Amino acid sequence: MPAEQEDIAILIEGCKKNNRKAQEQLYSRFYDAMVKLCLRYTKNEQDALEVLNNGFLKVFKKIHLFDATKASLYTWIRTIVIHSAIDFSRSQKLRYDTTPLSENDEPPIENEAIQKIKAEALLSLIRSLPVATQLVFNLYVVEGYSHKEIAELLSISEGTSRWHLSEGRKMLKQTIQLQQVDT
Amino acid sequence: MSELRENRNIWEDALNKVDTPPLPDSWKAMEGILDNEMPPPSNNRYWSWLLLLLLLLIIGVCYFRPSAGNHSQQNTSLASHSPAPVNGSGSVGDQATNSEADTADTTNSGSTQSGSHNTETSSSASTTNAGAAGSGAISSGAANSGAVSSGAANSGAAGSGTISSGAANSGAVSSGAASSGAANSGAISSGAAQTGSLSSGASTSSPAKTAANGATPNVSVNPPSAANTTTVTSRTTSDTKHNTSKTSHSPSGTRASPSMTSRSPSGIGATAATAEAHASESGNTTSGSGGTVSQGTESPDTGAKGTSNNITPTSATTNTGALTGKANGEEAPNATGTTTSNAASGTTTTNAANIPGRSALGGTTATSANKSTTTSKNTSPAKTTNTTAAKSAKKSPPSKDAAHKHGFSVGIGLNQFFALGDQSKSNLNADGTTGTLTDYLPVPEIRYYFRPRLYVQLEAQFNTPQYTKPNLVASQHVTLDSSNTVQPYTATSVYIKKLYYFNLPLSVHYSPIKHLFLGAGIEYAKMTNGVALFQQYSSSLITTTNGNNPSLTDSIHYSKLQSFKGDSVYKMLNTQEFRVLFDASFQWKGFTLGLRYNQALERFINVQISNSQVSQSRNSSLQLYLRYTLWRQKTLKPYEW
């Protein structure tokens, strides 16, 4: 067993025993990736930390259910944190627009345009989207979920998921174009 | 419909470059949540510390108390009893001696014999101290003739047992006392032991038995008792090899007491009286007045044959009282032989000294000595001597320590608290208004002295201020319009500014250096009320002319300082806690000026404001105090060194 996996196994055992040191080490190890994920799903840093900590609380409570043969610890934690973000968005009186999707789906945003934007600006662009749209956009574009999976996760129809994605792309493109014009 | 996707990696890479909030702050919040949701199993560690402290307090008290109290009591008791046992001791001694007679022969045969026969002792006594054996004789000798000498040496070595017996005879009392008082010694002298037991019944006990058996005769138990300073004359000689009586001369009729074992720490002299009691504590032996010998020492029996015999030519008159070594519990380094006297008949001697492990006068004494020991049966004379011994004991002046008895004192004082670390000092009082006069309510205290250097103290501190950092206790955040990206809100926050407690500190104080006391203890603290800053503010949306980039402006609705007690804020706090305290004070006459630090064992606030914010804090304080003793029990002498 590689050293890293051994370390993780030790951490997991410590977390199962509710050992604070082990929990802290586990938290530190995945903090960077998870907090960035949370920042994309929320409107501000404070909400992001709330989502993150709720997610880790679930991790620590359910650590005994983790099965290393099914997925890596990173994947398992990431899934829990994403679900935590979805729960948080729901608590924000999330409203899904049920407007039927037009035949013309909004095409993806060009990669070149994204690469020209600074990270902080890109994050604020995503945060400027309505909550439901932001959620669907993140799940589809960044996490790689399909509309079917999103529909199941959010308890909405696939069409609604597509509509939110399309709306999100439109809004982002407009903002990106405006910024490029300004510059 | 297209299922075209953006390049996921590009988005993720771009978004991964954003700055993240600092990890420590996030973990602190996380830890707060975990403490609430998943408290660690070892959460009772504070209780274990508390129990440990209590245990230490109890041990400390138990350890010191007997030493202060017992001695005086034992002494007196000893003095009163003594006489009877003589015979018993004698007999014991005999046995011991007999068995060892052979050896005795070699060394001090003469003595032995004398030892063996009490009655004859006198005569034999005259001969010499038969080394070891002699001791037994001594006793008898003492008794009979009154002369006594114990070859200290002898005794040191083996002899003690005898000695005691000797003591028994003459100063039965004393011997008895010795044994009992010292506990140690008792053992030593077999003979003595018995006598001791008989007479005082006190401590003799097991040691005595051992001696009697002869098995352990030599064993020295006691710490060096010290020195008996007062020796009366006597020369001491030490024969290392043979107990021999060479050295010893018993002048007038005395005999050397040979072999008794010396162990009696406190020695025979114990009898000497109460006063000596202290000495014994300290390891000083005293010599018994009545003829006894005191050997305070433990002679380790090294088997050294030689013993030092001190012989004191004694005259009966000489010493009576024993003399004590140092009264204060200090051990006298070398116990040199000492002597004692016999009151009654003439007396004796002792030897002394031995430092444990070493035989006193160079003599290491020894086993051989023991063997040689003999005892004598005592005869009546002992009784007489005993009484004299008791008298002398009474007469002897009490030692300094003896005058100090345990007792209570009551005092009063004032405290000045200081802010520590990130605590902020506040000039608010318990009502939330300015003015801190009520922070200085007098503090009553009660002390119980176990000895001048050691006491336990209980205080009651009312309305005690506790400075804190401005802890956020509660925050309510209401979003007024969630439709916009920038959302106006109204927020209400409560910040703690100062707390007030009722404290009951219980502490033990010990003085390692003159006037300086160090203490430690535990403190129960009950929050009475607190002062907090209640604040409400709201943010309103400001839009620009073109409608873009709306922003928020804050406006405070109210902000007021207010006392809280029993309300929702109060209930969010942990209102009872235990603290550990450490204390250093300077005491002069009735005044005590000290500095105390205390630290709570648990948090007084552990509130989760939101999932990303936790308010946690633990109390600690530093106080300077001045106390004055208003009353003390009459038995309690003012603290003097």
PDB file of N, CA, C and O in Angstrom, chain B residues 67-104:
ATOM      1  N   SER B  67       2.234  14.583  61.514  1.00  0.00           N
ATOM      2  CA  SER B  67       3.499  15.007  62.073  1.00  0.00           C
ATOM      3  C   SER B  67       3.299  16.153  63.038  1.00  0.00           C
ATOM      4  O   SER B  67       3.993  16.284  64.020  1.00  0.00           O
ATOM      5  N   ALA B  68       2.342  16.949  62.752  1.00  0.00           N
ATOM      6  CA  ALA B  68       2.131  18.077  63.631  1.00  0.00           C
ATOM      7  C   ALA B  68       1.428  17.641  64.898  1.00  0.00           C
ATOM      8  O   ALA B  68       1.780  17.997  65.996  1.00  0.00           O
ATOM      9  N   GLY B  69       0.442  16.853  64.719  1.00  0.00           N
ATOM     10  CA  GLY B  69      -0.392  16.540  65.848  1.00  0.00           C
ATOM     11  C   GLY B  69       0.089  15.404  66.706  1.00  0.00           C
ATOM     12  O   GLY B  69       0.073  15.475  67.911  1.00  0.00           O
ATOM     13  N   ASN B  70       0.521  14.388  66.089  1.00  0.00           N
ATOM     14  CA  ASN B  70       0.760  13.176  66.840  1.00  0.00           C
ATOM     15  C   ASN B  70       1.807  13.305  67.909  1.00  0.00           C
ATOM     16  O   ASN B  70       1.674  12.782  68.978  1.00  0.00           O
ATOM     17  N   HIS B  71       2.781  13.989  67.547  1.00  0.00           N
ATOM     18  CA  HIS B  71       3.902  13.963  68.456  1.00  0.00           C
ATOM     19  C   HIS B  71       3.540  14.440  69.818  1.00  0.00           C
ATOM     20  O   HIS B  71       3.831  13.815  70.800  1.00  0.00           O
ATOM     21  N   SER B  72       2.951  15.518  69.825  1.00  0.00           N
ATOM     22  CA  SER B  72       2.664  16.061  71.120  1.00  0.00           C
ATOM     23  C   SER B  72       1.819  15.082  71.910  1.00  0.00           C
ATOM     24  O   SER B  72       2.043  14.834  73.067  1.00  0.00           O
ATOM     25  N   GLN B  73       0.907  14.506  71.236  1.00  0.00           N
ATOM     26  CA  GLN B  73       0.042  13.602  71.951  1.00  0.00           C
ATOM     27  C   GLN B  73       0.806  12.391  72.444  1.00  0.00           C
ATOM     28  O   GLN B  73       0.691  11.988  73.569  1.00  0.00           O
ATOM     29  N   GLN B  74       1.567  11.880  71.596  1.00  0.00           N
ATOM     30  CA  GLN B  74       2.275  10.682  71.984  1.00  0.00           C
ATOM     31  C   GLN B  74       3.163  10.961  73.162  1.00  0.00           C
ATOM     32  O   GLN B  74       3.263  10.186  74.082  1.00  0.00           O
ATOM     33  N   ASN B  75       3.743  12.065  73.088  1.00  0.00           N
ATOM     34  CA  ASN B  75       4.666  12.346  74.149  1.00  0.00           C
ATOM     35  C   ASN B  75       4.002  12.301  75.479  1.00  0.00           C
ATOM     36  O   ASN B  75       4.464  11.681  76.397  1.00  0.00           O
ATOM     37  N   THR B  76       2.962  12.968  75.494  1.00  0.00           N
ATOM     38  CA  THR B  76       2.324  13.033  76.774  1.00  0.00           C
ATOM     39  C   THR B  76       1.927  11.649  77.218  1.00  0.00           C
ATOM     40  O   THR B  76       2.147  11.260  78.343  1.00  0.00           O
ATOM     41  N   SER B  77       1.423  10.946  76.340  1.00  0.00           N
ATOM     42  CA  SER B  77       0.962   9.640  76.737  1.00  0.00           C
ATOM     43  C   SER B  77       2.125   8.814  77.228  1.00  0.00           C
ATOM     44  O   SER B  77       2.036   8.104  78.198  1.00  0.00           O
ATOM     45  N   LEU B  78       3.170   8.973  76.548  1.00  0.00           N
ATOM     46  CA  LEU B  78       4.313   8.193  76.930  1.00  0.00           C
ATOM     47  C   LEU B  78       4.701   8.494  78.343  1.00  0.00           C
ATOM     48  O   LEU B  78       4.950   7.626  79.144  1.00  0.00           O
ATOM     49  N   ALA B  79       4.732   9.708  78.550  1.00  0.00           N
ATOM     50  CA  ALA B  79       5.191  10.091  79.856  1.00  0.00           C
ATOM     51  C   ALA B  79       4.356   9.435  80.922  1.00  0.00           C
ATOM     52  O   ALA B  79       4.855   8.955  81.920  1.00  0.00           O
ATOM     53  N   SER B  80       3.148   9.401  80.637  1.00  0.00           N
ATOM     54  CA  SER B  80       2.288   8.890  81.676  1.00  0.00           C
ATOM     55  C   SER B  80       2.470   7.409  81.905  1.00  0.00           C
ATOM     56  O   SER B  80       2.436   6.936  83.002  1.00  0.00           O
ATOM     57  N   HIS B  81       2.666   6.730  80.866  1.00  0.00           N
ATOM     58  CA  HIS B  81       2.776   5.283  81.082  1.00  0.00           C
ATOM     59  C   HIS B  81       4.213   4.966  81.289  1.00  0.00           C
ATOM     60  O   HIS B  81       5.049   5.719  81.201  1.00  0.00           O
ATOM     61  N   SER B  82       4.592   4.049  81.402  1.00  0.00           N
ATOM     62  CA  SER B  82       5.889   3.524  81.350  1.00  0.00           C
ATOM     63  C   SER B  82       6.106   2.463  82.318  1.00  0.00           C
ATOM     64  O   SER B  82       6.454   1.403  81.974  1.00  0.00           O
ATOM     65  N   PRO B  83       5.942   2.655  83.392  1.00  0.00           N
ATOM     66  CA  PRO B  83       6.518   1.824  84.400  1.00  0.00           C
ATOM     67  C   PRO B  83       6.320   0.343  84.246  1.00  0.00           C
ATOM     68  O   PRO B  83       7.269  -0.374  84.137  1.00  0.00           O
ATOM     69  N   ALA B  84       5.229  -0.028  84.305  1.00  0.00           N
ATOM     70  CA  ALA B  84       4.969  -1.425  84.481  1.00  0.00           C
ATOM     71  C   ALA B  84       5.810  -2.372  83.682  1.00  0.00           C
ATOM     72  O   ALA B  84       6.375  -3.307  84.211  1.00  0.00           O
ATOM     73  N   PRO B  85       5.876  -2.143  82.539  1.00  0.00           N
ATOM     74  CA  PRO B  85       6.410  -3.111  81.614  1.00  0.00           C
ATOM     75  C   PRO B  85       7.757  -3.646  81.941  1.00  0.00           C
ATOM     76  O   PRO B  85       8.138  -4.646  81.398  1.00  0.00           O
ATOM     77  N   VAL B  86       8.346  -3.048  82.682  1.00  0.00           N
ATOM     78  CA  VAL B  86       9.729  -3.382  82.839  1.00  0.00           C
ATOM     79  C   VAL B  86      10.002  -4.848  82.764  1.00  0.00           C
ATOM     80  O   VAL B  86      10.844  -5.295  82.022  1.00  0.00           O
ATOM     81  N   ASN B  87       9.292  -5.504  83.537  1.00  0.00           N
ATOM     82  CA  ASN B  87       9.587  -6.911  83.589  1.00  0.00           C
ATOM     83  C   ASN B  87       9.536  -7.540  82.236  1.00  0.00           C
ATOM     84  O   ASN B  87      10.406  -8.272  81.834  1.00  0.00           O
ATOM     85  N   GLY B  88       8.500  -7.220  81.678  1.00  0.00           N
ATOM     86  CA  GLY B  88       8.309  -7.815  80.365  1.00  0.00           C
ATOM     87  C   GLY B  88       9.513  -7.602  79.505  1.00  0.00           C
ATOM     88  O   GLY B  88      10.037  -8.519  78.903  1.00  0.00           O
ATOM     89  N   SER B  89       9.888  -6.448  79.524  1.00  0.00           N
ATOM     90  CA  SER B  89      10.994  -6.154  78.658  1.00  0.00           C
ATOM     91  C   SER B  89      12.164  -6.991  79.035  1.00  0.00           C
ATOM     92  O   SER B  89      12.855  -7.557  78.227  1.00  0.00           O
ATOM     93  N   GLY B  90      12.258  -7.024  80.265  1.00  0.00           N
ATOM     94  CA  GLY B  90      13.389  -7.772  80.745  1.00  0.00           C
ATOM     95  C   GLY B  90      13.393  -9.154  80.173  1.00  0.00           C
ATOM     96  O   GLY B  90      14.377  -9.610  79.624  1.00  0.00           O
ATOM     97  N   SER B  91      12.306  -9.704  80.264  1.00  0.00           N
ATOM     98  CA  SER B  91      12.261 -11.077  79.826  1.00  0.00           C
ATOM     99  C   SER B  91      12.611 -11.176  78.363  1.00  0.00           C
ATOM    100  O   SER B  91      13.384 -12.010  77.946  1.00  0.00           O
ATOM    101  N   VAL B  92      12.039 -10.314  77.682  1.00  0.00           N
ATOM    102  CA  VAL B  92      12.318 -10.370  76.281  1.00  0.00           C
ATOM    103  C   VAL B  92      13.777 -10.290  76.043  1.00  0.00           C
ATOM    104  O   VAL B  92      14.356 -11.090  75.372  1.00  0.00           O
ATOM    105  N   GLY B  93      14.194  -9.313  76.646  1.00  0.00           N
ATOM    106  CA  GLY B  93      15.610  -9.090  76.477  1.00  0.00           C
ATOM    107  C   GLY B  93      16.362 -10.373  76.750  1.00  0.00           C
ATOM    108  O   GLY B  93      17.275 -10.744  76.036  1.00  0.00           O
ATOM    109  N   ASP B  94      15.939 -10.986  77.696  1.00  0.00           N
ATOM    110  CA  ASP B  94      16.665 -12.178  78.065  1.00  0.00           C
ATOM    111  C   ASP B  94      16.733 -13.134  76.908  1.00  0.00           C
ATOM    112  O   ASP B  94      17.774 -13.665  76.583  1.00  0.00           O
ATOM    113  N   GLN B  95      15.618 -13.286  76.399  1.00  0.00           N
ATOM    114  CA  GLN B  95      15.621 -14.254  75.323  1.00  0.00           C
ATOM    115  C   GLN B  95      16.616 -13.867  74.268  1.00  0.00           C
ATOM    116  O   GLN B  95      17.432 -14.646  73.847  1.00  0.00           O
ATOM    117  N   ALA B  96      16.472 -12.685  73.965  1.00  0.00           N
ATOM    118  CA  ALA B  96      17.366 -12.243  72.919  1.00  0.00           C
ATOM    119  C   ALA B  96      18.787 -12.508  73.315  1.00  0.00           C
ATOM    120  O   ALA B  96      19.564 -13.099  72.599  1.00  0.00           O
ATOM    121  N   THR B  97      19.033 -12.099  74.434  1.00  0.00           N
ATOM    122  CA  THR B  97      20.393 -12.235  74.855  1.00  0.00           C
ATOM    123  C   THR B  97      20.816 -13.663  74.900  1.00  0.00           C
ATOM    124  O   THR B  97      21.893 -14.015  74.459  1.00  0.00           O
ATOM    125  N   ASN B  98      19.966 -14.381  75.424  1.00  0.00           N
ATOM    126  CA  ASN B  98      20.369 -15.761  75.577  1.00  0.00           C
ATOM    127  C   ASN B  98      20.806 -16.364  74.276  1.00  0.00           C
ATOM    128  O   ASN B  98      21.849 -16.959  74.168  1.00  0.00           O
ATOM    129  N   SER B  99      19.972 -16.182  73.409  1.00  0.00           N
ATOM    130  CA  SER B  99      20.284 -16.805  72.141  1.00  0.00           C
ATOM    131  C   SER B  99      21.624 -16.331  71.637  1.00  0.00           C
ATOM    132  O   SER B  99      22.383 -17.076  71.060  1.00  0.00           O
ATOM    133  N   GLU B 100      21.835 -15.179  71.922  1.00  0.00           N
ATOM    134  CA  GLU B 100      23.050 -14.633  71.398  1.00  0.00           C
ATOM    135  C   GLU B 100      24.192 -14.674  72.373  1.00  0.00           C
ATOM    136  O   GLU B 100      25.233 -14.128  72.167  1.00  0.00           O
ATOM    137  N   ALA B 101      23.891 -15.224  73.374  1.00  0.00           N
ATOM    138  CA  ALA B 101      24.849 -15.230  74.451  1.00  0.00           C
ATOM    139  C   ALA B 101      26.244 -15.577  73.999  1.00  0.00           C
ATOM    140  O   ALA B 101      27.219 -14.991  74.415  1.00  0.00           O
ATOM    141  N   ASP B 102      26.267 -16.473  73.144  1.00  0.00           N
ATOM    142  CA  ASP B 102      27.573 -16.914  72.712  1.00  0.00           C
ATOM    143  C   ASP B 102      28.381 -15.756  72.187  1.00  0.00           C
ATOM    144  O   ASP B 102      29.473 -15.503  72.627  1.00  0.00           O
ATOM    145  N   THR B 103      27.804 -15.171  71.316  1.00  0.00           N
ATOM    146  CA  THR B 103      28.544 -14.064  70.760  1.00  0.00           C
ATOM    147  C   THR B 103      28.887 -13.094  71.834  1.00  0.00           C
ATOM    148  O   THR B 103      29.966 -12.561  71.912  1.00  0.00           O
ATOM    149  N   ALA B 104      27.945 -12.928  72.588  1.00  0.00           N
ATOM    150  CA  ALA B 104      28.168 -11.967  73.639  1.00  0.00           C
ATOM    151  C   ALA B 104      29.404 -12.347  74.408  1.00  0.00           C
ATOM    152  O   ALA B 104      30.217 -11.505  74.757  1.00  0.00           O
TER     153      ALA B 104
END
